[in-house]
Amino acid sequence: MKTSMKGKLLATVLALSLLPVGSLAYAADSGTMTVVTSASASASAAPGGVLDESLAKISKDEAIERFRKLFPELKDAEVTSIDLGNPNQYPPSNEMVWTIQWNVAVENGSYGFDSRIDAITGDIITYYNSLPKEEAYYPAKVSRAEAEKIAKQFILVASPSMKSTDKLQLKPVESDYPQALFGPVQYSFSYQAQVNGIPTTSNQIQVVVDGNGNINSYYGFSTGTDYPSSDTTLTAEQAAEKMKKELKLQLAYVPGADYYANQTNTSTYRLGYVAVSGIGLIDAKSGKFLDDQGQAIDSFPATSYSAISSSAAPFKPHTGAELTKEEAIAVVTAITGKANAEGTLQASTSTDRDGRKTWSIYNGSPFGGIQTHAIVDAKTGQLINYSTFSYPTGDSSAANETAGKPSITEAQAKAKAQDLVTSLYPNASGSLKLVDRSGTGSYSPDTAFIYSFQQFYKDKPIQPSAVQINLDGQGNLTSYYNSTTPADKLSKLDSLTAKITEEEALKLYRDSISAELQYSTIGGNYVDGKLQEQQVKLVYMPKLTDDNNWGVIVNAVTGKLEQQYIFPGTTVQKGEIPADAKKHWASKSLQVMFDYGIIKPEADGLLHPDRTVNNGDWVNMLLAGFTGGQSYTTPQKQRFADVPVDSQYAQAVEYLVQRGFLKASPTQKLHPEQALMRGDLAVWLTKLLKYDKLSEFMSGDTDVTKLKDAAQIKNKGAVTIAMKLGLLTAENGKFNPNAAVTKAQISIVLLRLATLQDKVDAPIMNSNYY
């Protein structure tokens, strides 16, 4: 769950430049920027901000025993520490919650992790155990329906403040780790609590149950008592009409799911109408919109942009040989205005996700003081990312009280941000525009001002391509985040032309808007250096389409409503298998492959199960089978002569190369368009099972040598292994090594391979890099 929240946070930060004022408050509420407090919060603190243990209704021993009873694997675990509050969070949450640090001894060492439990209600807040355990593989012992029953029964015990699971509203989860055919089976369930019969967006329970029926992780909450009444001053219909009236759209380039794995591939971008006003929270008590600080406003100002105004010298790329270590460090010290005293900054080379060689620059000491990290392009000397972090010292709550207002004005901060982006970003004034909104307010005590500079291409913004600059109260750079799309890849956007007008898109968008009454947590951000108190408000949230997702666009080419943010792993195909596969002889296997996203419908909506699978299709199927459709692997360079880095097969090839299943050869061809033959498939299967060397000793096996077409089989050892494991079979005394494999046949083979996962010595899904 932590990873999932991080992924959503990143997407939210990247997208801020095209959010209407007020949507930030909604985005924060949906789990990206808020800290969910438990039922027993800061009111139990003693004078001086120290929590009073005598007020805890659950003692330390009771808290420990409760975990041991619920999670048998903790029976012999050692408790290394237990604290009231959360010592791992900054600033401290000041909650009446026991944080327990566990240490579990295993054969090769020990595992440490922490868990949290509400000290008032006894509700489990967090539990995740990374201990090695017996994994469940396809086919799992427990179905998803059975796992859901286990999850709901467990909630009643783990969260006693929930009187009944009838108060839980099952909410779909877009997991950062979708279920893959090859790999451990896990079912993730997310439940939304209700107070006064109204859903609470900030309070959810997430349970992960493995294929054996065991609880792998649990993230709970306590509903608390500070919820306002359910009375409203306007209806859901009135709230929806208010949103529709305020709605304004903007034509923008919007990426597809591939963006998050391969930012250089602009071929998946869409041209769409995006909401820049009207889609946000409405206070159900006052009937007014809420801005990004949670304050009531009458209307949203639509997102607008200004040209960059700066007299700073524009960025000039480095020429000649690649930057040396010293030159790369000098780029960073020029920004901070401080010399590299006593060599505290260190540097190492690496290759980033876009295939660029970079210098990674960081502090030498991992603890104490101000930590710095930066990424510099080794060829051009361009700063890609920069961040600083101050480790808290002393009484952080007192420090927060004395932080005071920044020493520079917002106008001065805005001028400083424009000077910085001009000097750090190539052709900043020609390709970026300043997003017009207040720079004050942040989610970190180290940052006082935040400014975004939107990337444009031919007068249209590119989502979520932007440069974000964070400054502290003195105007010092604390963060520089560059998520722009490479300029040399933008020409592919020329093929996108709007087929519908803004008026047509506006009508379609308005017709999709409805409003839903929910409790939402507002606040938790910093303004003028002070942490704003969180509060629960009764609000109307926008609901668009059946997915209840505010991030919706109108595709300007197709005229259809689509999700704005398509995260890797999001299930695209839902419902029944296409008609042409329902009565096919391989329908059961095809159904499984369809459910896992390994075999997808073609442009006409059909599967065409008897069509031949080519080599490119095959590597893409393997990628989907290993990752569940979500992979952040980026093609670093061209691995085969006929697979360029922007090929539809490049990501799968890179994934398989990095895991040793393919041996890269830039001068040779992979022949992705050629049909996959049975003989070649046998070789692939031995690689996936890690039986390459074993197959060399089985080339003389009589099961293969006696076949009528044995002379045509190039790798008899591989065919022997495939046949003995039942993955491939002979027919009428022939193996037919040169016969092309169809989708139906490959679905049978992949399903057979999946059932072998718990019967082989090494996992088929190889997560290691070579």
XYZ file of N, CA, C and O in Angstrom, residues 39 123 169 256 308 393 427 484 538 578 587 665:
48
model
N -8.649 7.414 15.678
C -9.727 7.919 16.525
C -9.192 8.685 17.716
O -9.830 9.580 18.240
N -7.740 -1.273 17.441
C -7.787 -1.543 15.994
C -6.379 -1.645 15.431
O -5.515 -0.810 15.725
N -18.042 -0.587 2.369
C -18.423 -0.526 0.968
C -17.216 -0.956 0.142
O -16.167 -0.326 0.175
N -0.650 7.810 -22.480
C -1.307 6.557 -22.134
C -0.531 5.866 -21.030
O 0.376 6.442 -20.422
N 7.360 33.065 -19.465
C 8.418 33.196 -18.469
C 9.085 34.555 -18.625
O 9.479 34.954 -19.722
N 15.885 17.868 14.057
C 16.693 17.803 15.271
C 15.922 18.473 16.388
O 15.227 19.468 16.188
N 16.051 26.170 -23.547
C 14.993 26.916 -24.234
C 13.728 27.013 -23.381
O 12.609 26.765 -23.842
N 9.534 16.567 -18.136
C 9.143 16.939 -19.494
C 9.453 15.836 -20.497
O 10.309 14.988 -20.263
N -17.964 17.455 5.317
C -18.956 16.772 4.493
C -18.954 17.465 3.129
O -19.219 18.671 3.046
N -14.360 -12.273 -25.706
C -14.972 -12.014 -27.022
C -15.681 -13.232 -27.590
O -15.319 -14.383 -27.318
N -11.387 -22.586 -25.268
C -12.047 -21.457 -24.619
C -11.627 -21.268 -23.163
O -11.466 -20.131 -22.704
N 21.884 -8.707 -28.894
C 22.868 -8.708 -29.984
C 22.457 -7.629 -30.984
O 21.672 -7.892 -31.900
